[in-house]
Amino acid sequence: METSYDESSTVVHRAVRSEPSQTRLSSDLMNAAGDLRGQARTLHNEGQDLHRDTTIQNWTSLTSEQGKRRTQDLLDDLHELGFAWRDIARMVGVTVPALQKWRRGQRSSGENKSAIAGLLAACHLIQERYLVKEVASWFEMPVVLGYPVTPIEMYAKGDRVLVFDHASGHASPEEVLDGYEPDWRSRYSSPYAVYRAEDGHLSIGIETV
Amino acid sequence: MTDANDREVYPNSPLVLVAAEIRHPKSTPIDGPAQAQLKRALAQVLPISKPAQRVTVTTTGSEATKVIERAPRFLSRNGKISATFFSEALILETTSYTQFEDFLSVANLVLSARNEAGSLDGIERVGLRYIDEIRVPQSDGVSWGEWVSPTLLGPHPLAAGLGLEIIESQGLMVFASSGEHLTYPGSDENEHRMVLRYGPGEGYAIELDSELRRSSPAPGPYFLIDIDSFWTAGATTPEFNELGLTTLLSGLHAPVRALFESLITDRLREEVLRGNKL
């Protein structure tokens, strides 16, 4: 018998035991319980929480800065980034006529101005911190190819943290959708698949296993 | 070995990864012309080159040494078959396994390509590993006793009797056989072992964010059945022998299916693996 310390428990006594030899995989794919991978995951989760907190703080601060500007200028900046008015309206939570009204100089409520400033701040954060070059196009792209959920939809529904996670790459696209809509695989699954037909052109047909 | 036609292929197979590892004495790195030759030989099946990197950290007292090994790696176009050539092992993996015979034909191609790219000094260990994630149509509070053999549940019933819940467990069993059915040319001893790792888990047993792609069912409870069937050479290190390795891999595969079948219930087989509602 030997005495040793286990990080997550009090002093334990355990028998000396040799692990059986193992057929190795090309990389550390296995997520075995209680091993270093598990510890790394815990650190990863803690790191992810810290990253999220910092991102939200930055976003809040940038939103506050943008809030000092005129609503017309904020909207012009968003439009210049390449967003369609309907997408801006959707993410801000208002109608397109309301946006047009504010662009003509009519006064917006503090809540709406804050939402517009928040969207512009989010775009700047994603561009500058996560090096996304064409931010409007990025917002329109499906998170996972073949599934219709985009950052526009997630932002419009208030899931900003997931949008930042997606932009930063701190979560895989599948993990982002798991956080947004846990049943996304079945909800958007389709029996159809694209394949190259005998004539060489792409066709759509029922997918076979 | 049973014939391929006698072995049922489940439409909803729980297999998520099958790997074969051929361990050998450290060889000279595969680079330059040898790597180009390897790529040409594998081009039909594994045309995508994505070098692998393995980091090994060794600690001695307060000092840690980090060794980074880069190795040629080739993948199929769908990213579901991969062959990696480390300096002391060749690893073939697939996440789209159907029949052993198909896997073996890729293994033969990879072994042949490896030998042509630079001969190996010998063979030390050969392993074949099958990793299953069993998922059942119950999301909360899965009663695993209905789906897998009670022998795999260990103290779980005890915990239920005490009003406790086991939130994590993983068992390990090592089976030995005489190795009589396993032979390898030039080996005076043939030691065969099968290691079974098993237990309930949450999420995925195999990570998603790797070059090797896998199907991505909704994360949730699963039961791990990880069978590692391997052979080790005795005191003598036999020479590389392609035909010998093929025979050895077939011998390692032979008991795996029987072991797996003995670990699951008829209900799992019928309702989940075959997809027939009783």
XYZ file of C-alpha atoms in Angstrom:
487
model
C 0.000 0.000 0.000
C 1.077 3.538 -0.578
C -0.264 6.830 0.648
C -0.929 9.477 -1.906
C -2.913 12.654 -2.408
C -5.800 12.940 -4.751
C -6.513 16.558 -5.663
C -10.216 16.413 -5.063
C -10.334 14.373 -1.889
C -8.822 14.000 1.513
C -5.796 11.772 1.961
C -6.481 8.387 0.463
C -4.836 5.042 0.799
C -4.827 3.067 -2.332
C -3.219 -0.057 -3.531
C -0.410 0.192 -6.006
C -1.931 -0.888 -9.267
C -0.514 -0.877 -12.701
C -2.877 0.327 -15.411
C -3.254 -2.133 -18.256
C -1.591 -1.174 -21.469
C -3.919 0.742 -23.768
C -4.401 0.932 -27.515
C -3.778 4.602 -28.102
C -5.734 7.012 -30.245
C -4.181 9.623 -32.502
C -5.050 12.427 -30.120
C -6.608 12.938 -26.758
C -10.106 12.163 -27.955
C -11.285 10.214 -24.972
C -13.156 12.051 -22.269
C -12.475 9.565 -19.509
C -13.951 10.257 -16.108
C -11.600 11.549 -13.486
C -8.519 11.901 -15.646
C -6.460 14.938 -16.544
C -8.894 15.676 -19.321
C -11.606 16.123 -16.725
C -9.423 18.512 -14.773
C -8.617 20.386 -17.966
C -12.342 20.610 -18.694
C -12.976 22.122 -15.278
C -10.277 24.701 -15.931
C -11.728 25.278 -19.387
C -15.201 25.862 -17.937
C -13.842 28.282 -15.362
C -11.845 30.028 -18.085
C -14.939 30.215 -20.263
C -16.961 31.817 -17.470
C -14.187 34.368 -16.925
C -14.012 35.050 -20.657
C -17.770 35.566 -20.844
C -17.777 37.926 -17.867
C -14.976 39.995 -19.379
C -16.666 40.108 -22.782
C -19.974 41.277 -21.321
C -18.168 43.962 -19.310
C -16.402 45.171 -22.455
C -19.620 45.145 -24.422
C -21.457 47.106 -21.720
C -18.695 49.659 -21.632
C -18.616 50.020 -25.435
C -22.422 50.315 -25.498
C -22.216 53.123 -23.002
C -19.664 54.933 -25.204
C -21.782 54.511 -28.324
C -24.810 55.769 -26.405
C -23.249 59.250 -26.333
C -23.686 59.555 -30.121
C -26.764 60.557 -32.151
C -29.193 57.752 -33.047
C -28.993 58.694 -36.761
C -25.211 58.253 -36.713
C -25.470 54.884 -34.960
C -27.941 53.654 -37.565
C -25.819 54.967 -40.447
C -22.794 53.112 -39.046
C -24.774 49.868 -38.814
C -26.035 50.268 -42.358
C -22.507 50.992 -43.606
C -21.327 47.758 -42.016
C -23.590 46.036 -44.554
C -26.693 45.175 -42.522
C -30.110 45.234 -44.184
C -32.615 47.476 -42.398
C -34.879 44.522 -41.709
C -32.037 42.697 -39.917
C -31.157 45.764 -37.850
C -34.846 46.135 -36.943
C -35.056 42.477 -35.966
C -31.979 42.570 -33.740
C -32.963 45.841 -32.096
C -36.535 44.641 -31.631
C -38.358 47.389 -33.518
C -39.963 47.869 -36.958
C -38.274 49.118 -40.127
C -40.563 52.231 -40.243
C -39.408 53.072 -36.716
C -35.780 52.972 -37.900
C -36.635 55.220 -40.853
C -38.296 57.676 -38.524
C -35.192 57.910 -36.324
C -32.945 58.267 -39.359
C -34.959 61.349 -40.291
C -34.062 62.830 -36.918
C -37.074 61.998 -34.792
C -36.286 61.188 -31.210
C -35.985 57.556 -30.072
C -36.687 56.338 -26.558
C -33.714 55.686 -24.267
C -34.413 51.964 -24.362
C -34.378 51.816 -28.153
C -31.277 53.970 -28.420
C -29.538 51.694 -25.948
C -30.480 48.644 -28.067
C -29.081 50.290 -31.219
C -25.904 51.332 -29.404
C -25.595 47.792 -28.043
C -25.776 46.251 -31.502
C -23.134 48.602 -32.896
C -20.922 47.945 -29.863
C -21.313 44.189 -30.374
C -20.279 44.559 -34.018
C -17.174 46.559 -33.098
C -16.260 44.041 -30.397
C -16.615 41.113 -32.793
C -14.626 42.924 -35.500
C -11.801 44.156 -33.343
C -11.401 41.442 -30.763
C -12.290 38.375 -32.815
C -11.000 39.682 -36.160
C -14.235 39.110 -38.073
C -13.732 41.112 -41.273
C -17.223 41.376 -42.756
C -19.343 41.465 -39.684
C -22.755 41.824 -41.381
C -22.126 38.775 -43.586
C -20.864 36.879 -40.559
C -24.140 37.611 -38.727
C -26.065 36.166 -41.672
C -24.112 32.902 -41.872
C -25.658 29.753 -40.327
C -23.830 28.743 -37.164
C -23.701 25.135 -38.398
C -23.854 24.584 -42.124
C -27.184 23.064 -43.135
C -29.105 24.406 -40.123
C -30.971 27.720 -40.399
C -29.900 29.314 -37.102
C -27.773 32.448 -37.593
C -26.157 34.908 -35.167
C -28.888 37.379 -36.239
C -31.536 35.060 -34.840
C -29.589 34.368 -31.632
C -28.933 38.074 -31.083
C -32.570 38.983 -31.784
C -33.695 36.475 -29.162
C -31.334 37.930 -26.599
C -28.644 35.233 -26.606
C -25.730 37.680 -26.942
C -23.347 35.529 -24.899
C -23.712 32.710 -27.429
C -23.065 35.141 -30.281
C -19.821 36.208 -28.578
C -18.908 32.568 -27.848
C -19.418 31.770 -31.516
C -17.364 34.738 -32.688
C -14.525 33.992 -30.287
C -14.377 30.286 -31.117
C -14.449 29.481 -27.400
C -17.285 27.077 -28.131
C -17.641 24.841 -31.155
C -20.565 25.630 -33.500
C -22.376 22.521 -32.228
C -21.901 23.630 -28.608
C -23.263 27.076 -29.484
C -26.418 25.536 -30.940
C -26.693 23.135 -27.999
C -26.800 26.211 -25.777
C -29.318 27.982 -27.992
C -31.699 25.198 -28.899
C -30.843 21.791 -27.408
C -33.112 19.924 -29.853
C -31.733 21.666 -32.967
C -30.584 18.397 -34.541
C -34.045 16.852 -34.648
C -35.919 20.124 -35.128
C -34.088 21.024 -38.325
C -33.216 17.562 -39.588
C -34.128 16.856 -43.165
C -34.478 13.561 -45.005
C -33.147 15.259 -48.130
C -29.542 15.434 -49.223
C -27.677 17.064 -52.073
C -25.800 14.655 -54.306
C -24.143 14.666 -57.726
C -26.379 12.852 -60.191
C -25.283 10.697 -63.094
C -25.477 13.673 -65.459
C -22.891 15.452 -63.300
C -25.307 18.080 -61.951
C -26.192 18.557 -58.277
C -29.567 17.128 -57.328
C -31.704 16.795 -54.218
C -32.974 13.428 -53.108
C -33.924 11.357 -50.071
C -30.828 10.556 -48.061
C -30.034 6.883 -47.627
C -27.848 5.499 -44.850
C -13.593 -16.041 -37.248
C -17.224 -15.752 -38.297
C -18.039 -14.878 -41.846
C -19.008 -11.274 -42.554
C -22.429 -12.450 -43.748
C -23.105 -14.079 -40.379
C -22.496 -10.892 -38.454
C -25.459 -8.586 -38.165
C -24.796 -4.936 -38.957
C -27.032 -2.884 -36.683
C -28.713 0.047 -38.413
C -28.315 2.096 -35.211
C -24.863 0.961 -34.198
C -23.555 2.650 -31.039
C -19.949 2.476 -32.288
C -18.381 5.916 -32.309
C -14.745 5.028 -32.878
C -12.716 2.015 -33.935
C -8.939 2.230 -33.761
C -6.056 -0.070 -34.589
C -2.607 0.705 -33.254
C 0.529 -1.041 -34.497
C 3.352 -0.219 -32.096
C 6.911 -0.635 -33.297
C 10.460 0.344 -32.296
C 11.173 4.027 -32.900
C 11.746 4.647 -36.574
C 13.374 7.451 -38.521
C 10.924 10.308 -39.227
C 8.806 10.007 -42.359
C 9.563 13.167 -44.297
C 10.542 14.368 -47.747
C 10.346 11.667 -50.437
C 9.077 9.010 -47.997
C 6.132 11.197 -47.022
C 5.363 11.943 -50.681
C 5.424 8.217 -51.396
C 3.100 7.571 -48.462
C 0.698 10.210 -49.722
C 0.653 8.698 -53.217
C 0.012 5.208 -51.865
C -2.937 6.390 -49.741
C -4.387 8.891 -52.229
C -7.364 6.741 -53.245
C -8.746 6.287 -49.741
C -7.064 8.910 -47.551
C -6.271 11.871 -49.796
C -6.363 14.696 -47.236
C -3.069 15.461 -45.501
C -3.368 17.091 -42.068
C -0.244 16.555 -39.980
C -0.908 15.540 -36.383
C 0.822 16.894 -33.316
C 1.244 15.102 -30.016
C 2.517 16.849 -26.920
C 4.015 14.739 -24.156
C 4.789 16.377 -20.838
C 7.094 14.492 -18.485
C 7.538 15.722 -14.951
C 10.510 14.875 -12.801
C 10.330 16.471 -9.375
C 9.634 20.137 -9.991
C 10.845 20.080 -13.589
C 8.622 19.439 -16.581
C 9.836 18.529 -20.033
C 7.597 19.046 -23.026
C 8.160 17.029 -26.184
C 6.222 17.905 -29.322
C 6.009 15.242 -32.001
C 4.640 16.037 -35.424
C 3.520 13.146 -37.542
C 2.074 12.657 -41.024
C -1.651 12.098 -40.917
C -4.006 11.342 -43.787
C -7.795 11.488 -43.738
C -10.628 10.432 -46.016
C -12.554 13.177 -47.780
C -15.452 12.903 -45.316
C -13.024 13.154 -42.382
C -14.173 9.832 -40.919
C -11.121 7.650 -41.519
C -7.641 8.639 -40.442
C -4.166 7.099 -40.500
C -1.440 8.693 -38.373
C 2.202 7.725 -38.556
C 4.025 8.469 -35.312
C 7.689 7.573 -34.889
C 6.797 4.539 -32.752
C 3.245 3.688 -33.785
C 0.849 3.645 -36.678
C -2.745 4.433 -35.765
C -5.738 3.820 -38.000
C -9.082 5.182 -36.820
C -12.593 5.407 -38.166
C -15.849 6.904 -36.967
C -17.850 5.267 -39.772
C -17.201 1.575 -39.151
C -19.553 -0.911 -40.739
C -17.826 -4.269 -41.243
C -14.491 -5.547 -39.998
C -13.582 -6.669 -43.510
C -13.844 -3.076 -44.800
C -11.724 -1.811 -41.925
C -9.171 -4.544 -42.537
C -8.841 -3.686 -46.210
C -7.972 -0.068 -45.278
C -5.590 -1.407 -42.635
C -3.861 -3.533 -45.283
C -3.472 -0.522 -47.538
C -2.039 1.580 -44.701
C 0.362 -1.145 -43.563
C 1.607 -1.691 -47.068
C 2.064 2.050 -47.632
C 3.918 2.413 -44.343
C 6.292 -0.404 -45.132
C 7.040 0.973 -48.575
C 7.757 4.433 -47.141
C 10.431 3.011 -44.857
C 10.771 -0.429 -43.366
C 10.091 -0.943 -39.666
C 12.520 -2.769 -37.374
C 9.811 -4.939 -35.879
C 6.441 -5.150 -34.161
C 5.907 -4.786 -30.394
C 2.183 -4.489 -29.817
C -0.971 -4.607 -31.881
C -4.275 -3.351 -30.500
C -7.809 -3.092 -31.789
C -10.214 -0.877 -29.899
C -13.989 -0.479 -30.195
C -15.627 2.440 -28.405
C -19.413 2.425 -28.102
C -21.650 5.158 -26.707
C -24.976 3.514 -25.950
C -27.785 6.044 -25.996
C -31.368 5.087 -25.217
C -34.754 6.807 -25.579
C -34.851 7.962 -21.955
C -33.342 11.333 -21.175
C -33.852 11.679 -17.431
C -32.947 9.028 -14.932
C -31.959 6.269 -17.339
C -32.376 2.810 -15.843
C -29.290 1.261 -17.383
C -30.253 -2.155 -16.017
C -32.853 -2.388 -18.775
C -30.270 -1.854 -21.501
C -26.935 -3.320 -20.394
C -25.934 -6.397 -18.465
C -26.407 -6.020 -14.688
C -22.802 -7.173 -14.301
C -21.731 -3.756 -15.589
C -23.706 -1.834 -13.008
C -21.642 -2.795 -9.987
C -22.791 -0.896 -6.906
C -25.524 1.056 -8.694
C -28.416 -0.961 -7.158
C -26.768 -0.556 -3.763
C -26.798 3.220 -4.152
C -30.471 3.200 -5.119
C -31.273 1.196 -1.985
C -29.534 3.828 0.108
C -31.336 6.674 -1.607
C -28.102 7.849 -3.186
C -27.297 8.518 -6.794
C -24.056 7.512 -8.427
C -23.064 10.447 -10.592
C -19.843 9.084 -11.972
C -18.327 5.657 -12.300
C -16.136 3.770 -14.678
C -15.210 0.144 -14.373
C -12.325 -1.758 -15.838
C -11.930 -5.458 -16.434
C -8.924 -7.183 -17.900
C -9.474 -10.515 -19.619
C -6.612 -12.805 -20.531
C -6.524 -15.620 -23.008
C -3.779 -18.074 -23.786
C -3.208 -16.408 -27.120
C -3.297 -19.766 -28.838
C -5.603 -18.439 -31.505
C -3.252 -15.540 -32.093
C -0.037 -16.190 -33.917
C 2.488 -13.898 -35.433
C 5.448 -15.075 -37.483
C 8.685 -14.953 -35.498
C 7.027 -14.405 -32.137
C 7.805 -17.054 -29.543
C 5.167 -15.786 -27.090
C 1.704 -14.535 -27.926
C 0.016 -12.689 -25.087
C -3.558 -11.670 -25.676
C -5.514 -9.378 -23.371
C -8.872 -7.691 -23.623
C -9.558 -4.626 -21.519
C -13.128 -3.558 -21.000
C -13.802 -0.044 -19.745
C -17.429 0.695 -19.001
C -19.740 3.023 -17.173
C -22.374 5.720 -17.543
C -21.388 9.142 -18.776
C -22.875 12.450 -19.843
C -22.257 14.269 -23.115
C -19.798 12.416 -25.312
C -17.101 9.804 -24.673
C -15.260 11.015 -27.740
C -14.684 14.711 -28.222
C -16.189 16.501 -31.186
C -13.525 19.100 -31.877
C -10.986 16.920 -33.578
C -9.902 16.555 -37.194
C -11.570 13.157 -37.148
C -15.264 13.902 -37.535
C -17.973 11.933 -35.856
C -21.754 12.010 -35.852
C -23.092 14.415 -33.281
C -26.178 13.134 -31.525
C -27.732 15.404 -28.934
C -25.539 15.354 -25.838
C -27.030 13.432 -22.978
C -26.597 10.296 -20.937
C -24.739 7.422 -22.545
C -23.228 4.149 -21.414
C -19.622 3.609 -22.427
C -18.470 0.217 -23.624
C -14.813 0.479 -24.618
C -13.265 -2.846 -25.658
C -9.520 -2.954 -26.249
C -8.271 -6.269 -27.650
C -4.495 -6.378 -27.926
C -1.500 -8.618 -28.477
C 1.998 -8.038 -27.219
C 5.177 -9.704 -28.364
C 7.205 -11.588 -25.817
C 10.927 -11.158 -25.279
C 11.581 -11.315 -29.011
C 10.626 -8.436 -31.260
C 9.394 -10.098 -34.442
C 9.860 -8.582 -37.876
C 7.223 -6.561 -39.692
C 5.078 -8.986 -41.656
C 2.075 -7.614 -43.512
C 0.238 -10.918 -43.826
C 1.050 -11.742 -40.211
C -0.483 -8.445 -39.093
C -3.646 -9.055 -41.104
C -4.062 -12.460 -39.461
C -3.335 -10.968 -36.057
C -5.909 -8.174 -36.467
C -8.506 -10.776 -37.483
C -7.644 -12.803 -34.392
C -7.981 -9.744 -32.160
C -11.333 -8.892 -33.693
C -12.811 -12.382 -33.250
C -13.794 -12.187 -29.539
C -14.833 -8.517 -29.536
C -18.297 -8.978 -30.982
C -19.105 -11.872 -28.658
C -18.046 -9.807 -25.649
C -20.129 -6.823 -26.753
C -23.193 -8.987 -27.350
C -22.854 -10.494 -23.879
C -22.911 -7.010 -22.332
C -26.202 -5.755 -23.754
C -29.814 -6.752 -23.217
C -32.303 -8.017 -25.786
C -34.269 -4.842 -25.290
C -31.328 -2.675 -26.353
C -30.606 -4.967 -29.282
C -34.186 -4.926 -30.496
C -35.487 -1.457 -29.671
C -32.379 0.650 -30.118
C -29.807 -1.125 -32.276
C -32.316 -2.667 -34.675
C -34.877 0.095 -34.216
C -37.800 -2.324 -33.732
C -40.322 -1.330 -31.118
C -41.334 -4.413 -29.156
